[in-house]
Amino acid sequence: SAKTSGKNGLCFYTRGMNADAMDRILLENDLRRAIERRELHLHYQPQVDARSGRLVGAEALARWNNRRLGAVSPEVFIPLAEETGLIRPLGEWVLFDACRQGRRWQQQGLALPVAVNLSPAQFHQVDLVQVVQSALAETGLDPALLVLEVTESTVMRDVGEALETLKVLREMGIGLAIDDFGTGYSSLASLKTFPIDTLKIDRSFVRDTPQDANSAAIVSAIIAMAHNLSMKVLAEGVESPGQLEFLRDHGCSVVQGLLFGSPLCSSAFFDYLLQGRPCPQDPESR
Ligand code: C2E
Ligand code: MG
Ligand code: MG
Ligand code: MG
């Protein structure tokens, strides 16, 4: 990398490290302030029935526009929040805001489940269940309209504890999805015992389907496994009609991706609802 190049490699490297550390501190301070000042916002991405094209859910995705850096990716600020403990206030804000939006949709006559991502630290927080309970109680959202997404590595970190937490959430009537499925190391034995509703196939497999035979084989194997475990299966990152066709042919029930809509702010999402959605019935026509 550039850090080790240059005439005086060591000196350059040291300066690079300092700059990185400085950037991190600045970014951490900015993130802390952004959370306090409510400068983050949520976007919502449509999840649609693979056959009918009907809207069946929306995933809440956190967004942060920093005045120095512009849009900072959640792939950057979520891990930073995890490392600095900021995930607690950030995660609570996301949960409350998404539940508030879900409730608004409910009041507008739209019973649309809203999916919220839980980071590993958030999932293993001792009072997670209470936090979820108060988000539902304070917003009045029907628990059946909330879906919590966790990754395989999150639940595999401590299988016993994860199973307890998932059971309680499930008993509350909340939907549970495993995100980015196929990229972690799941014990299939544990997976079978978890009260999970939905497996979300990671977009890295969807991306290369159907042209790459290995990816296509993984996608169809995950769909078959989900069905055998009586779980729904959702494919994320669907961008092309060819991918949709393959997924439908293999029995994937729900799809999400740029083909159906990018993540939108809540007002744009509502406009999208009113305008009607592109119908994915005929993949050839798009
Ligand atoms: P994820 O939960 O797997 O979310 C899906 C990501 O794929 C989102 O990226 C979404 O914008 C992107 N995406 C959707 N459709 C397509 C597509 O057709 N093609 C491609 N290439 N990408 C697509 P985003 O919003 O940048 O979020 C990245 C990750 O950050 C999320 O992955 C999730 O793990 C995490 N994240 C985002 N918001 C939150 C949050 O509120 N809380 C927590 N804990 N994590 C979050
Ligand atoms: Mg997700
Ligand atoms: Mg995912
Ligand atoms: Mg992801």
Short mmCIF file of C-alpha atoms and ligand atoms in Angstrom, two decimals:
data_model
loop_
_atom_site.label_atom_id
_atom_site.label_comp_id
_atom_site.label_asym_id
_atom_site.label_seq_id
_atom_site.Cartn_x
_atom_site.Cartn_y
_atom_site.Cartn_z
CA SER A 1 0.00 0.00 0.00
CA ALA A 2 0.96 3.65 -0.25
CA LYS A 3 1.81 3.63 3.43
CA THR A 4 4.90 1.48 2.95
CA SER A 5 6.09 3.06 -0.31
CA GLY A 6 8.29 6.15 -0.65
CA LYS A 7 11.95 6.73 0.15
CA ASN A 8 11.63 6.74 3.86
CA GLY A 9 9.29 3.81 4.25
CA LEU A 10 9.25 3.79 8.03
CA CYS A 11 8.61 7.49 8.48
CA PHE A 12 5.88 7.46 5.84
CA TYR A 13 4.30 4.43 7.46
CA THR A 14 4.26 6.11 10.89
CA ARG A 15 2.71 9.25 9.51
CA GLY A 16 0.14 7.12 7.73
CA MET A 17 -0.77 5.37 10.95
CA ASN A 18 -1.15 8.67 12.76
CA ALA A 19 -3.35 10.03 10.04
CA ASP A 20 -5.51 6.91 10.20
CA ALA A 21 -5.78 7.15 13.97
CA MET A 22 -6.60 10.84 13.70
CA ASP A 23 -9.24 10.18 11.03
CA ARG A 24 -10.77 7.57 13.24
CA ILE A 25 -10.99 9.86 16.24
CA LEU A 26 -12.49 12.62 14.12
CA LEU A 27 -14.97 10.21 12.61
CA GLU A 28 -15.86 8.78 16.01
CA ASN A 29 -16.51 12.28 17.36
CA ASP A 30 -18.57 13.15 14.32
CA LEU A 31 -20.60 9.97 14.69
CA ARG A 32 -21.22 10.61 18.39
CA ARG A 33 -22.43 14.12 17.59
CA ALA A 34 -24.52 12.88 14.65
CA ILE A 35 -26.30 10.41 16.93
CA GLU A 36 -26.90 13.05 19.60
CA ARG A 37 -28.16 15.56 17.07
CA ARG A 38 -30.25 13.02 15.21
CA GLU A 39 -28.35 13.61 11.97
CA LEU A 40 -28.68 10.02 10.82
CA HIS A 41 -31.70 8.91 8.89
CA LEU A 42 -33.22 5.73 7.59
CA HIS A 43 -33.87 4.64 4.04
CA TYR A 44 -36.30 1.88 3.17
CA GLN A 45 -35.80 -0.71 0.46
CA PRO A 46 -38.76 -2.62 -0.97
CA GLN A 47 -39.00 -6.38 -0.59
CA VAL A 48 -41.38 -7.92 -3.09
CA ASP A 49 -43.06 -11.24 -3.76
CA ALA A 50 -41.04 -12.92 -6.51
CA ARG A 51 -44.14 -14.10 -8.39
CA SER A 52 -46.74 -11.37 -8.03
CA GLY A 53 -44.42 -8.39 -7.58
CA ARG A 54 -46.53 -7.39 -4.58
CA LEU A 55 -44.74 -5.35 -1.91
CA VAL A 56 -44.31 -7.56 1.16
CA GLY A 57 -41.82 -5.67 3.32
CA ALA A 58 -39.27 -2.91 3.64
CA GLU A 59 -35.75 -3.06 5.06
CA ALA A 60 -34.60 -0.05 7.07
CA LEU A 61 -31.02 0.96 6.24
CA ALA A 62 -29.15 3.62 8.18
CA ARG A 63 -27.74 6.62 6.33
CA TRP A 64 -25.29 9.27 7.48
CA ASN A 65 -24.34 12.41 5.62
CA ASN A 66 -21.28 13.94 7.20
CA ARG A 67 -20.56 17.58 6.40
CA ARG A 68 -16.82 16.94 5.80
CA LEU A 69 -16.99 13.57 4.09
CA GLY A 70 -20.42 13.45 2.52
CA ALA A 71 -22.26 10.13 2.66
CA VAL A 72 -20.49 7.66 4.95
CA SER A 73 -21.36 4.01 4.26
CA PRO A 74 -22.95 1.91 7.02
CA GLU A 75 -20.22 -0.62 6.18
CA VAL A 76 -17.90 2.00 7.76
CA PHE A 77 -19.93 3.58 10.55
CA ILE A 78 -21.68 0.48 11.89
CA PRO A 79 -18.37 -1.32 12.63
CA LEU A 80 -17.01 1.95 14.07
CA ALA A 81 -20.07 2.21 16.29
CA GLU A 82 -19.55 -1.40 17.37
CA GLU A 83 -15.93 -0.75 18.36
CA THR A 84 -16.67 2.45 20.26
CA GLY A 85 -19.85 1.48 22.10
CA LEU A 86 -21.85 3.96 20.03
CA ILE A 87 -23.85 1.06 18.64
CA ARG A 88 -26.06 1.18 21.70
CA PRO A 89 -27.56 4.65 21.14
CA LEU A 90 -27.33 4.22 17.36
CA GLY A 91 -29.04 0.84 17.39
CA GLU A 92 -31.80 2.08 19.69
CA TRP A 93 -32.41 5.08 17.48
CA VAL A 94 -32.65 2.85 14.37
CA LEU A 95 -35.07 0.50 16.10
CA PHE A 96 -37.33 3.27 17.40
CA ASP A 97 -37.30 5.21 14.14
CA ALA A 98 -38.08 2.12 12.05
CA CYS A 99 -40.90 1.10 14.42
CA ARG A 100 -42.30 4.64 14.25
CA GLN A 101 -42.30 4.40 10.45
CA GLY A 102 -43.88 0.95 10.53
CA ARG A 103 -46.60 2.32 12.78
CA ARG A 104 -47.17 5.27 10.41
CA TRP A 105 -47.62 2.84 7.52
CA GLN A 106 -49.99 0.80 9.67
CA GLN A 107 -52.05 3.96 10.34
CA GLN A 108 -52.04 4.71 6.61
CA GLY A 109 -53.68 1.34 6.07
CA LEU A 110 -50.55 -0.40 4.92
CA ALA A 111 -49.59 -3.42 7.01
CA LEU A 112 -46.01 -3.53 5.81
CA PRO A 113 -43.44 -5.42 7.90
CA VAL A 114 -40.32 -3.36 8.53
CA ALA A 115 -36.99 -5.18 8.79
CA VAL A 116 -34.28 -3.82 11.11
CA ASN A 117 -30.65 -4.96 11.11
CA LEU A 118 -29.14 -5.84 14.48
CA SER A 119 -25.36 -5.71 14.74
CA PRO A 120 -23.57 -8.47 16.69
CA ALA A 121 -22.96 -6.31 19.78
CA GLN A 122 -26.54 -5.11 19.71
CA PHE A 123 -27.92 -8.62 19.51
CA HIS A 124 -25.80 -9.73 22.47
CA GLN A 125 -26.72 -6.68 24.58
CA VAL A 126 -28.19 -8.04 27.84
CA ASP A 127 -31.28 -5.84 27.64
CA LEU A 128 -31.97 -6.25 23.90
CA VAL A 129 -35.39 -7.76 24.54
CA GLN A 130 -36.41 -4.85 26.79
CA VAL A 131 -35.20 -2.33 24.22
CA VAL A 132 -37.26 -4.04 21.51
CA GLN A 133 -40.24 -4.25 23.84
CA SER A 134 -40.12 -0.54 24.62
CA ALA A 135 -39.71 0.38 20.93
CA LEU A 136 -42.88 -1.58 20.19
CA ALA A 137 -44.74 -0.24 23.23
CA GLU A 138 -43.79 3.40 22.67
CA THR A 139 -44.55 3.40 18.96
CA GLY A 140 -47.57 1.09 19.12
CA LEU A 141 -46.27 -1.04 16.25
CA ASP A 142 -47.77 -4.51 15.97
CA PRO A 143 -44.90 -6.96 16.75
CA ALA A 144 -45.96 -9.00 13.71
CA LEU A 145 -44.91 -6.01 11.58
CA LEU A 146 -41.34 -6.03 12.89
CA VAL A 147 -38.62 -8.28 11.48
CA LEU A 148 -35.16 -8.41 13.04
CA GLU A 149 -32.21 -9.34 10.81
CA VAL A 150 -29.10 -10.93 12.27
CA THR A 151 -26.16 -12.51 10.49
CA GLU A 152 -25.01 -16.10 10.88
CA SER A 153 -21.84 -15.07 12.71
CA THR A 154 -23.93 -13.04 15.17
CA VAL A 155 -26.00 -16.03 16.23
CA MET A 156 -23.12 -18.51 16.02
CA ARG A 157 -20.99 -16.42 18.41
CA ASP A 158 -22.90 -17.90 21.34
CA VAL A 159 -25.45 -20.42 20.15
CA GLY A 160 -27.06 -21.08 23.54
CA GLU A 161 -27.57 -17.42 24.35
CA ALA A 162 -28.71 -16.67 20.79
CA LEU A 163 -31.30 -19.43 20.93
CA GLU A 164 -32.75 -18.02 24.17
CA THR A 165 -32.95 -14.49 22.77
CA LEU A 166 -34.44 -15.63 19.47
CA LYS A 167 -37.08 -17.70 21.27
CA VAL A 168 -38.18 -14.74 23.39
CA LEU A 169 -38.35 -12.44 20.36
CA ARG A 170 -40.27 -15.06 18.42
CA GLU A 171 -42.73 -15.51 21.30
CA MET A 172 -43.33 -11.77 21.19
CA GLY A 173 -44.53 -12.30 17.61
CA ILE A 174 -41.55 -10.68 15.92
CA GLY A 175 -40.22 -12.03 12.60
CA LEU A 176 -36.61 -13.22 12.49
CA ALA A 177 -34.32 -13.35 9.46
CA ILE A 178 -30.77 -14.55 8.96
CA ASP A 179 -28.98 -11.93 6.84
CA ASP A 180 -26.15 -12.48 4.35
CA PHE A 181 -26.78 -16.20 4.51
CA GLY A 182 -24.03 -18.34 3.00
CA THR A 183 -21.14 -16.05 3.91
CA GLY A 184 -20.78 -17.09 7.56
CA TYR A 185 -20.20 -20.40 9.20
CA SER A 186 -23.53 -21.73 10.33
CA SER A 187 -23.87 -24.94 12.12
CA LEU A 188 -26.79 -26.45 10.25
CA ALA A 189 -27.69 -28.37 13.42
CA SER A 190 -28.09 -25.09 15.32
CA LEU A 191 -29.85 -23.40 12.45
CA LYS A 192 -32.50 -26.09 12.56
CA THR A 193 -33.26 -25.35 16.21
CA PHE A 194 -33.47 -21.57 15.78
CA PRO A 195 -37.00 -20.14 15.43
CA ILE A 196 -36.05 -18.33 12.21
CA ASP A 197 -38.65 -17.37 9.58
CA THR A 198 -36.47 -16.26 6.71
CA LEU A 199 -33.05 -16.90 5.20
CA LYS A 200 -31.69 -13.98 3.19
CA ILE A 201 -29.33 -15.24 0.48
CA ASP A 202 -26.25 -13.03 0.41
CA ARG A 203 -26.04 -10.79 -2.61
CA SER A 204 -22.56 -12.06 -3.53
CA PHE A 205 -24.17 -15.33 -4.69
CA VAL A 206 -27.09 -13.59 -6.36
CA ARG A 207 -24.71 -11.27 -8.23
CA ASP A 208 -23.06 -14.10 -10.19
CA THR A 209 -26.25 -16.07 -10.75
CA PRO A 210 -27.13 -17.61 -13.15
CA GLN A 211 -23.99 -17.24 -15.32
CA ASP A 212 -21.62 -18.65 -12.70
CA ALA A 213 -22.53 -22.30 -12.16
CA ASN A 214 -21.17 -22.43 -8.60
CA SER A 215 -23.11 -19.39 -7.44
CA ALA A 216 -26.26 -20.70 -9.10
CA ALA A 217 -25.77 -24.06 -7.37
CA ILE A 218 -25.33 -22.35 -3.98
CA VAL A 219 -28.44 -20.21 -4.53
CA SER A 220 -30.61 -23.16 -5.48
CA ALA A 221 -29.22 -25.24 -2.58
CA ILE A 222 -30.05 -22.46 -0.08
CA ILE A 223 -33.58 -22.15 -1.47
CA ALA A 224 -34.11 -25.93 -1.21
CA MET A 225 -32.68 -26.02 2.31
CA ALA A 226 -34.86 -23.13 3.47
CA HIS A 227 -37.94 -24.90 2.16
CA ASN A 228 -36.96 -28.13 3.86
CA LEU A 229 -36.54 -26.24 7.12
CA SER A 230 -39.94 -24.56 6.54
CA MET A 231 -38.36 -21.15 6.23
CA LYS A 232 -39.06 -18.41 3.72
CA VAL A 233 -36.19 -17.42 1.50
CA LEU A 234 -35.36 -13.93 0.30
CA ALA A 235 -32.71 -13.10 -2.28
CA GLU A 236 -30.95 -9.77 -1.79
CA GLY A 237 -29.15 -7.71 -4.41
CA VAL A 238 -31.39 -8.72 -7.33
CA GLU A 239 -30.41 -6.43 -10.19
CA SER A 240 -31.31 -8.20 -13.41
CA PRO A 241 -34.32 -9.92 -14.99
CA GLY A 242 -32.14 -13.00 -15.54
CA GLN A 243 -31.44 -13.26 -11.81
CA LEU A 244 -35.14 -12.84 -11.05
CA GLU A 245 -36.09 -15.53 -13.53
CA PHE A 246 -33.60 -18.00 -12.04
CA LEU A 247 -34.78 -17.24 -8.49
CA ARG A 248 -38.43 -17.65 -9.41
CA ASP A 249 -37.78 -20.88 -11.29
CA HIS A 250 -36.06 -22.26 -8.19
CA GLY A 251 -38.88 -21.27 -5.84
CA CYS A 252 -37.43 -18.21 -4.09
CA SER A 253 -40.39 -16.42 -2.51
CA VAL A 254 -39.19 -12.86 -1.88
CA VAL A 255 -36.70 -10.63 -3.66
CA GLN A 256 -34.99 -7.33 -2.87
CA GLY A 257 -32.64 -5.30 -5.00
CA LEU A 258 -32.15 -2.50 -7.46
CA LEU A 259 -34.44 -4.23 -9.99
CA PHE A 260 -37.35 -3.39 -7.68
CA GLY A 261 -36.09 -0.24 -6.03
CA SER A 262 -33.10 1.22 -4.26
CA PRO A 263 -33.32 2.25 -0.60
CA LEU A 264 -35.47 5.41 -0.43
CA CYS A 265 -36.18 8.02 2.23
CA SER A 266 -39.61 7.56 3.80
CA SER A 267 -41.34 10.21 1.69
CA ALA A 268 -39.87 8.89 -1.57
CA PHE A 269 -40.82 5.40 -0.45
CA PHE A 270 -44.40 6.57 0.01
CA ASP A 271 -44.43 8.16 -3.46
CA TYR A 272 -43.17 4.87 -4.83
CA LEU A 273 -46.11 3.14 -3.13
CA LEU A 274 -48.61 5.60 -4.58
CA GLN A 275 -47.20 5.46 -8.08
CA GLY A 276 -47.41 1.72 -8.17
CA ARG A 277 -44.42 -0.46 -8.66
CA PRO A 278 -42.81 -1.92 -11.73
CA CYS A 279 -44.34 -5.32 -12.25
CA PRO A 280 -41.70 -8.05 -12.32
CA GLN A 281 -44.19 -10.55 -13.80
CA ASP A 282 -42.48 -10.61 -17.14
CA PRO A 283 -38.71 -10.48 -16.79
CA GLU A 284 -38.27 -10.22 -20.60
CA SER A 285 -40.18 -6.96 -20.78
CA ARG A 286 -37.81 -5.00 -18.49
P1 C2E B 1 -27.48 -5.67 4.53
O1 C2E B 1 -28.36 -5.69 5.73
O2 C2E B 1 -27.15 -6.96 3.90
O3 C2E B 1 -28.20 -4.67 3.53
C1 C2E B 1 -28.21 -4.83 2.15
C2 C2E B 1 -27.24 -3.89 1.48
O4 C2E B 1 -27.26 -4.13 0.07
C3 C2E B 1 -27.58 -2.41 1.63
O5 C2E B 1 -26.35 -1.71 1.68
C4 C2E B 1 -28.32 -2.10 0.34
O6 C2E B 1 -28.31 -0.74 0.00
C5 C2E B 1 -27.53 -2.94 -0.62
N1 C2E B 1 -28.28 -3.31 -1.82
C6 C2E B 1 -29.60 -3.47 -1.94
N2 C2E B 1 -29.96 -3.86 -3.19
C7 C2E B 1 -28.80 -3.96 -3.88
C8 C2E B 1 -28.49 -4.35 -5.23
O7 C2E B 1 -29.37 -4.68 -6.04
N3 C2E B 1 -27.19 -4.36 -5.57
C9 C2E B 1 -26.20 -4.02 -4.70
N4 C2E B 1 -24.95 -4.04 -5.13
N5 C2E B 1 -26.45 -3.64 -3.42
C10 C2E B 1 -27.73 -3.62 -3.01
P2 C2E B 1 -26.08 -0.57 2.73
O8 C2E B 1 -27.32 0.24 2.95
O9 C2E B 1 -24.84 0.12 2.32
O10 C2E B 1 -25.83 -1.36 4.07
C11 C2E B 1 -24.73 -2.21 4.19
C12 C2E B 1 -24.78 -3.01 5.44
O11 C2E B 1 -24.67 -2.17 6.60
C13 C2E B 1 -26.10 -3.76 5.62
O12 C2E B 1 -26.08 -4.95 4.89
C14 C2E B 1 -26.10 -3.98 7.11
O13 C2E B 1 -25.30 -5.09 7.45
C15 C2E B 1 -25.43 -2.73 7.63
N6 C2E B 1 -26.46 -1.78 8.07
C16 C2E B 1 -27.15 -0.85 7.36
N7 C2E B 1 -28.01 -0.18 8.14
C17 C2E B 1 -27.88 -0.72 9.38
C18 C2E B 1 -28.52 -0.45 10.65
O14 C2E B 1 -29.41 0.38 10.79
N8 C2E B 1 -28.10 -1.20 11.73
C19 C2E B 1 -27.14 -2.17 11.60
N9 C2E B 1 -26.80 -2.86 12.68
N10 C2E B 1 -26.54 -2.44 10.44
C20 C2E B 1 -26.91 -1.73 9.33
MG MG B 2 -30.03 -6.62 6.23
MG MG B 3 -27.72 -8.74 3.63
MG MG B 4 -24.55 -7.16 4.45
#
